[in-house]
mmCIF file of C-alpha atoms in Angstrom:
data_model
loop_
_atom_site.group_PDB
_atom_site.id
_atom_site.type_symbol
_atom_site.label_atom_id
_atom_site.label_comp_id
_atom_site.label_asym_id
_atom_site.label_seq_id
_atom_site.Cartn_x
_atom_site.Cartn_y
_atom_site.Cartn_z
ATOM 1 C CA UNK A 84 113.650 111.011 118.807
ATOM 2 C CA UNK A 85 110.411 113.359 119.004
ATOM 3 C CA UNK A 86 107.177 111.126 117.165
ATOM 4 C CA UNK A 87 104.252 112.400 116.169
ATOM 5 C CA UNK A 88 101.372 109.915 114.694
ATOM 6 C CA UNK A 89 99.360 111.183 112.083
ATOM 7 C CA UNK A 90 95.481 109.605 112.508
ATOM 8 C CA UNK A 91 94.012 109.371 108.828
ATOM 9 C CA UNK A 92 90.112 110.010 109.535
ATOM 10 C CA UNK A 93 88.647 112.012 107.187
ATOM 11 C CA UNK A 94 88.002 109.703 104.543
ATOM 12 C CA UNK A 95 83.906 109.321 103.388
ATOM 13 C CA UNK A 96 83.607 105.348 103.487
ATOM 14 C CA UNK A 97 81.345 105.120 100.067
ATOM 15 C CA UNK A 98 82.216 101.543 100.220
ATOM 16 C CA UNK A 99 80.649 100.794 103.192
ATOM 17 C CA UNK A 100 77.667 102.483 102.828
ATOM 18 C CA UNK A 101 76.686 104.060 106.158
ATOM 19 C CA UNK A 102 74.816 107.277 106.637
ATOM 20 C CA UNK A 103 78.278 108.728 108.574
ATOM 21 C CA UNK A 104 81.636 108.196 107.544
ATOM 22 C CA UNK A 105 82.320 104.368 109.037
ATOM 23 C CA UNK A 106 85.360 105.838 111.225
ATOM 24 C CA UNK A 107 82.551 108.061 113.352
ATOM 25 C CA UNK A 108 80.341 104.367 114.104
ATOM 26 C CA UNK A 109 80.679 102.659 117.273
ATOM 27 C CA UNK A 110 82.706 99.150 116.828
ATOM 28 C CA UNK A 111 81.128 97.166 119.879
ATOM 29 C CA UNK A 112 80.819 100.237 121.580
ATOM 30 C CA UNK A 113 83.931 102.262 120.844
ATOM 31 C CA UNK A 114 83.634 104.606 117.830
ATOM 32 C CA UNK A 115 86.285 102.744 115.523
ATOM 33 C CA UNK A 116 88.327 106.216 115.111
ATOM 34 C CA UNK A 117 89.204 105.886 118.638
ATOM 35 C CA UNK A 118 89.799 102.327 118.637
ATOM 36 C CA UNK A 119 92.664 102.994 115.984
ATOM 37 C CA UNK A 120 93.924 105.693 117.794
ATOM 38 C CA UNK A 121 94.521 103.903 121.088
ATOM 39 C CA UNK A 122 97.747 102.102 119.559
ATOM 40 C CA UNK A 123 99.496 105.511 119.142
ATOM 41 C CA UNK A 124 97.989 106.105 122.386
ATOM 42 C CA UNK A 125 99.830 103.701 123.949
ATOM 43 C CA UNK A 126 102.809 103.393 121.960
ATOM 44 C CA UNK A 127 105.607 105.401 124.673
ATOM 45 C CA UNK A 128 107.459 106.730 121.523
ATOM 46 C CA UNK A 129 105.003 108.763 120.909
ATOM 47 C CA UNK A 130 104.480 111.994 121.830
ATOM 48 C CA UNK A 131 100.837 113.624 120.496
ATOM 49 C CA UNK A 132 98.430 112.897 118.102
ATOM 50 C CA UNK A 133 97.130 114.965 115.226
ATOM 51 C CA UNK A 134 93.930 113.865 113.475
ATOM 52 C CA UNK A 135 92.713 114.612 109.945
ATOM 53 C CA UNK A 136 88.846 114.251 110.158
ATOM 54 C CA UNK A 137 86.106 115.210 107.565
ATOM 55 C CA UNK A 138 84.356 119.119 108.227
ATOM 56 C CA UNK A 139 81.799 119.574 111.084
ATOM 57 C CA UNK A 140 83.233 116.328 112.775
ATOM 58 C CA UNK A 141 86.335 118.189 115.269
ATOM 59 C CA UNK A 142 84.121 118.952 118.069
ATOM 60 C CA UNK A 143 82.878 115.521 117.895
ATOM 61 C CA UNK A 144 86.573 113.590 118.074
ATOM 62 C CA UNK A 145 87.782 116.057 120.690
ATOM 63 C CA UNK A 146 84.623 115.484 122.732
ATOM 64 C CA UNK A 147 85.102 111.437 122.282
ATOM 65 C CA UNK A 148 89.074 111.923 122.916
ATOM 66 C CA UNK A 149 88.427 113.245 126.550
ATOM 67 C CA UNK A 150 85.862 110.364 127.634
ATOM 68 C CA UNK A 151 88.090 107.870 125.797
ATOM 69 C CA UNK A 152 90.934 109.027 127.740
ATOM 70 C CA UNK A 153 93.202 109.739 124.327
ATOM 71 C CA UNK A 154 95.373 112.368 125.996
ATOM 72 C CA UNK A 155 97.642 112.529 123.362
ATOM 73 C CA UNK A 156 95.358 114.175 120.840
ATOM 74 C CA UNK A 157 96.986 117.848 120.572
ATOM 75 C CA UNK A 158 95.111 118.794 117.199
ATOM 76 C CA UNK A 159 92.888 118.018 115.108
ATOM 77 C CA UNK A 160 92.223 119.606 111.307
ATOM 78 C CA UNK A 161 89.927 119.106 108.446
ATOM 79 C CA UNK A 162 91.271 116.896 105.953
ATOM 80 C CA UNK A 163 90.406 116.960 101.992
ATOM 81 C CA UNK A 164 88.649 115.144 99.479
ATOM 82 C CA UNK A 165 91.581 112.514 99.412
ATOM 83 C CA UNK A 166 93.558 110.915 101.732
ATOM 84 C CA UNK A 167 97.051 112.635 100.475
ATOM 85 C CA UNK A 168 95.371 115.991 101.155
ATOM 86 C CA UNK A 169 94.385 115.012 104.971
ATOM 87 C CA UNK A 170 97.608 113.954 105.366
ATOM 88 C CA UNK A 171 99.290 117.397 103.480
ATOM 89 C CA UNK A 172 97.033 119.478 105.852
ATOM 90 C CA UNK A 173 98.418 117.606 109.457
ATOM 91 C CA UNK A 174 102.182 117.288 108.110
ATOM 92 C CA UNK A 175 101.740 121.672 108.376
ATOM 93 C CA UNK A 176 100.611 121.548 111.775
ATOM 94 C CA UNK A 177 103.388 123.145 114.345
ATOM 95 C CA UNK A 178 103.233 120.001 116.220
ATOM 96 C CA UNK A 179 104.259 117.825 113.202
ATOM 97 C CA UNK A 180 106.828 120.348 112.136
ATOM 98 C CA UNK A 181 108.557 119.850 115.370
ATOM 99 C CA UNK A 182 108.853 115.888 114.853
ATOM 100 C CA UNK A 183 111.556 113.866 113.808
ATOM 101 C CA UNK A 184 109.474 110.931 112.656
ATOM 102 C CA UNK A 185 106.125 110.848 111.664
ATOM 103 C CA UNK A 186 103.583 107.885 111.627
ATOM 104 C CA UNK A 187 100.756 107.636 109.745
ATOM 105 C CA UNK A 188 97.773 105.337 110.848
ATOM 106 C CA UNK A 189 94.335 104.659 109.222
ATOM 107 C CA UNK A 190 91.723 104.993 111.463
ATOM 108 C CA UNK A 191 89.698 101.845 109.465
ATOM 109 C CA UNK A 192 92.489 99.740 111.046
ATOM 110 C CA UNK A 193 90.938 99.217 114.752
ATOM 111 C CA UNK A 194 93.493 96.375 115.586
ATOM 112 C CA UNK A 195 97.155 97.907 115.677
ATOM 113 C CA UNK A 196 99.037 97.633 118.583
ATOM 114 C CA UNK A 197 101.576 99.315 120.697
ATOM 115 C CA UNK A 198 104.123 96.754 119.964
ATOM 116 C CA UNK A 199 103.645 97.347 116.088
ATOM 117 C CA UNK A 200 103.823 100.879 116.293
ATOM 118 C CA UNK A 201 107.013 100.445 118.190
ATOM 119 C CA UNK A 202 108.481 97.767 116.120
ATOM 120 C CA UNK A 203 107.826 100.179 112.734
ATOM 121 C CA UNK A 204 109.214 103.208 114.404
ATOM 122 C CA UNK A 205 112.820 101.325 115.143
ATOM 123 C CA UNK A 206 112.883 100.456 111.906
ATOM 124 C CA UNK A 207 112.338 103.812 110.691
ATOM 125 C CA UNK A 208 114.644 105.876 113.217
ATOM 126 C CA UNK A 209 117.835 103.069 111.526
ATOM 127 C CA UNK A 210 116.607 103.340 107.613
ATOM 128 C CA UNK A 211 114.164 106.899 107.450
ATOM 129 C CA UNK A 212 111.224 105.218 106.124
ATOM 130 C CA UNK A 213 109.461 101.563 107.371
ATOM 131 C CA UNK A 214 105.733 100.284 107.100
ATOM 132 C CA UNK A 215 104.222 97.019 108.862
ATOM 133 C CA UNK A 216 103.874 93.884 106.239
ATOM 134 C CA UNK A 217 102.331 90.285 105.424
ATOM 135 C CA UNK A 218 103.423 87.747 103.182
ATOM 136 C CA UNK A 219 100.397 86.602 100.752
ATOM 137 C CA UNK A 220 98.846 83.504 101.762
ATOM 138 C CA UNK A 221 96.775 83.064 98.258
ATOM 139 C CA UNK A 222 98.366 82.687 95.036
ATOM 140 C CA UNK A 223 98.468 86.153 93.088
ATOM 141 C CA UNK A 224 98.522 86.248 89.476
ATOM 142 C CA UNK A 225 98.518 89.618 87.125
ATOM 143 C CA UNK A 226 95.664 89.774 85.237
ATOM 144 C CA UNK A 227 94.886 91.439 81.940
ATOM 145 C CA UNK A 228 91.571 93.306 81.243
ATOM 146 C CA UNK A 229 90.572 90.726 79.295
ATOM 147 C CA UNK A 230 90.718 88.167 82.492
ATOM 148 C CA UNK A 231 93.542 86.582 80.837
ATOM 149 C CA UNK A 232 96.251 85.603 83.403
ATOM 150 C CA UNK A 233 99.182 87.485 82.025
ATOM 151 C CA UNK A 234 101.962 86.188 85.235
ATOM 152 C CA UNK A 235 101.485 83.905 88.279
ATOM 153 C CA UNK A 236 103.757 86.400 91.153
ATOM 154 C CA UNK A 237 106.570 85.013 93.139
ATOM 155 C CA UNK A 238 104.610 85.061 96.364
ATOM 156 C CA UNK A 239 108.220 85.247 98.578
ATOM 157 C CA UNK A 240 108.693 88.885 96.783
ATOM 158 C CA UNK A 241 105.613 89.559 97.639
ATOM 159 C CA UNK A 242 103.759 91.809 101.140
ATOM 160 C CA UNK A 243 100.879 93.406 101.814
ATOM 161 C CA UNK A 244 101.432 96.482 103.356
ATOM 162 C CA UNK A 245 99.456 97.780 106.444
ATOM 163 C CA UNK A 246 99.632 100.957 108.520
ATOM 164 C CA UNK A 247 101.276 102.491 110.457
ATOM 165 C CA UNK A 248 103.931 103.735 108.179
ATOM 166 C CA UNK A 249 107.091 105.757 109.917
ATOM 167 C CA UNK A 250 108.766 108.314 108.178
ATOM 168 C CA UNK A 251 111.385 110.709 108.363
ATOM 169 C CA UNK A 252 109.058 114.190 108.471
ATOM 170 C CA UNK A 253 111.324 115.696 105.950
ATOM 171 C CA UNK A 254 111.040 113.206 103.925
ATOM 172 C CA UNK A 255 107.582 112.320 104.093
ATOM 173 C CA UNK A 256 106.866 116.424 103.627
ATOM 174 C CA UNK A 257 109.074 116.257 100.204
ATOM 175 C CA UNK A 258 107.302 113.765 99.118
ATOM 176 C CA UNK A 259 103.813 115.007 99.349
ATOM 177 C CA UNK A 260 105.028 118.418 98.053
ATOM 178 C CA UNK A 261 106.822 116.295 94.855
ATOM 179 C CA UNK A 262 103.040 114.828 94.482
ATOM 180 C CA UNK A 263 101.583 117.758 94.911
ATOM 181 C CA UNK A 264 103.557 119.520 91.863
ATOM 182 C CA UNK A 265 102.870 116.602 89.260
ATOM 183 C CA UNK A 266 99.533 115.618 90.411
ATOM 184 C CA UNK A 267 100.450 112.153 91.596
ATOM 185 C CA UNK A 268 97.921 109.838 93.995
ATOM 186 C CA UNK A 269 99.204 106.878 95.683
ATOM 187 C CA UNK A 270 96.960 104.597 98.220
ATOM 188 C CA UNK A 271 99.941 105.293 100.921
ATOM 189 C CA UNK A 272 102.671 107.375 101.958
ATOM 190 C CA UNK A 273 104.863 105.392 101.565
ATOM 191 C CA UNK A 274 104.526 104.733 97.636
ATOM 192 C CA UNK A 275 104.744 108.736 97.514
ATOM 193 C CA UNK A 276 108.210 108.445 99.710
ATOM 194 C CA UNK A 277 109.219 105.565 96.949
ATOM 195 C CA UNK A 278 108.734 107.733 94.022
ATOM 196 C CA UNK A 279 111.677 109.993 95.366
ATOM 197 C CA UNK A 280 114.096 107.702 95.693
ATOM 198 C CA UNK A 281 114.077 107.132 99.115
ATOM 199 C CA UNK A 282 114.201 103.549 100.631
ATOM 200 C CA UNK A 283 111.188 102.253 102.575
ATOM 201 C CA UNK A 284 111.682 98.849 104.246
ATOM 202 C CA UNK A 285 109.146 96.171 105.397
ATOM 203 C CA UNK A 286 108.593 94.927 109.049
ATOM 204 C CA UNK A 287 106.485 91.787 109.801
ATOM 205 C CA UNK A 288 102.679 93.333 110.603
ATOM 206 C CA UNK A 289 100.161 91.804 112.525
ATOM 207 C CA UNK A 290 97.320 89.572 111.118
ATOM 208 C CA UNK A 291 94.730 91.008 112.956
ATOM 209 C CA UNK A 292 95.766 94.801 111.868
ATOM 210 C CA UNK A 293 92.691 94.160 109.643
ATOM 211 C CA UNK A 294 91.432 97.391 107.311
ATOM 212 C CA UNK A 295 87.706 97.369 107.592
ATOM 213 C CA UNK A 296 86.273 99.049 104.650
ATOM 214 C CA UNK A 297 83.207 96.828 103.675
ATOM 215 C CA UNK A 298 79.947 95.884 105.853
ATOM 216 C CA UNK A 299 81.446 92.217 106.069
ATOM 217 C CA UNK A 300 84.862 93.155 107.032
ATOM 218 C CA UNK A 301 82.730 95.296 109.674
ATOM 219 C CA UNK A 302 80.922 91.875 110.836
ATOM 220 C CA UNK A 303 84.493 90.460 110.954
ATOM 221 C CA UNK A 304 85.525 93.002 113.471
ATOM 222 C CA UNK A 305 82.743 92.626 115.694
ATOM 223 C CA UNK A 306 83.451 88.920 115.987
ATOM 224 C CA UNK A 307 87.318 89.055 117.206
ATOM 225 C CA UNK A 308 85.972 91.157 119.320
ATOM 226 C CA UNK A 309 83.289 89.198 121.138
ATOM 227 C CA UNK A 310 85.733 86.096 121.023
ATOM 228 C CA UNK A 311 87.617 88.149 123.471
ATOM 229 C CA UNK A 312 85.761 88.721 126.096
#
């Protein structure tokens, strides 16, 4: 089974409001890019990394992958205005071509581990498609514009879905082609593998594979990581 992992970086962080994309700032230390990218790292399945970052920033990661020790890192390209597009321009790579499964990882998730990527990847060599998962502690109701509650959800049914997600590479290529052709955005590859037919299943995530996209969730970060040293 050949794996490459797919680093998501190139998105602009509007949300958090920092004068660089958040991915490029140093999370106690460590620039969070490299942070996420230590999971795949270490993960034994697989076998190089290819990183989507925003124009101007290559010479940057590359620079940061050799004192960070992430070896793996065999290219890095300029990704597009969306995610789907960074991800389009590392699934033509050679080195992705050559896979048999691909994993995709944010790099605004700093937390992921080895075991997780593992986990996902068995899941995904048995059924072609598998992404991490959490059951819903809160309550979650559908809501009309209005503010109207329109259905209280059957938590049980219910997951939120993390990265990274393990595909098939022909699949995952078919499906961002079939997007491609009708114009279709999704917040993760996997919904994009879903609207083909294909079947995706869930494996239990980790709590602490947090997403940090606001200042707070930033703060958030910064604490778990104090608490462990």
């Amino acid at each position: 089974m050949s794996v490459v992992g797919i680093l998501a970086a190139a998105g602009r962080g509007e949300r958090f409001g920092a004068h660089v994309p958040k991915q490029f700032l140093p999370l106690r230390g460590i620039p969070l890019l490299i942070r996420a990218a230590q999971c795949l790292q270490e993960a034994e399945a697989v076998a190089e990394i290819v990183a989507a970052v925003p124009p101007g920033y290559q010479e940057l990661l590359q620079r940061w992958a050799e004192e960070y020790g992430v070896q793996k890192l065999s290219r890095i390209v300029t990704g597009g205005e969306h995610r789907q597009d960074s991800v389009r321009a590392a699934l033509e790579t050679p080195e992705v071509q050559r896979a048999e499964l691909v994993l995709v990882h944010d790099a605004a998730r700093p937390f992921a581990t080895a075991a997780l990527v593992e986990r996902v990847l068995r899941a995904a060599q048995q059924h072609g498609a598998a992404v991490p998962g959490l059951p819903p502690a809160e309550t979650i109701k559908k809501v009309a514009p209005t503010g109207e509650v329109v259905q209280t959800l059957a938590r049980e049914q219910l997951r939120r879905i993390q990265t990274p997600q393990a595909f098939r590479r022909e699949w995952l290529v078919a499906a961002h082609a079939h997007a491609r052709r009708l114009g279709l955005s999704a917040t993760d590859d996997a919904t994009l593998v879903e609207l083909l037919g294909f079947p995706v299943v869930v494996v239990e995530g980790e709590l602490l594979n947090l997403k940090l996209t606001t200042p707070e969730d930033w703060r958030v970060a910064e604490a778990l990581l104090q608490a462990e040293q």
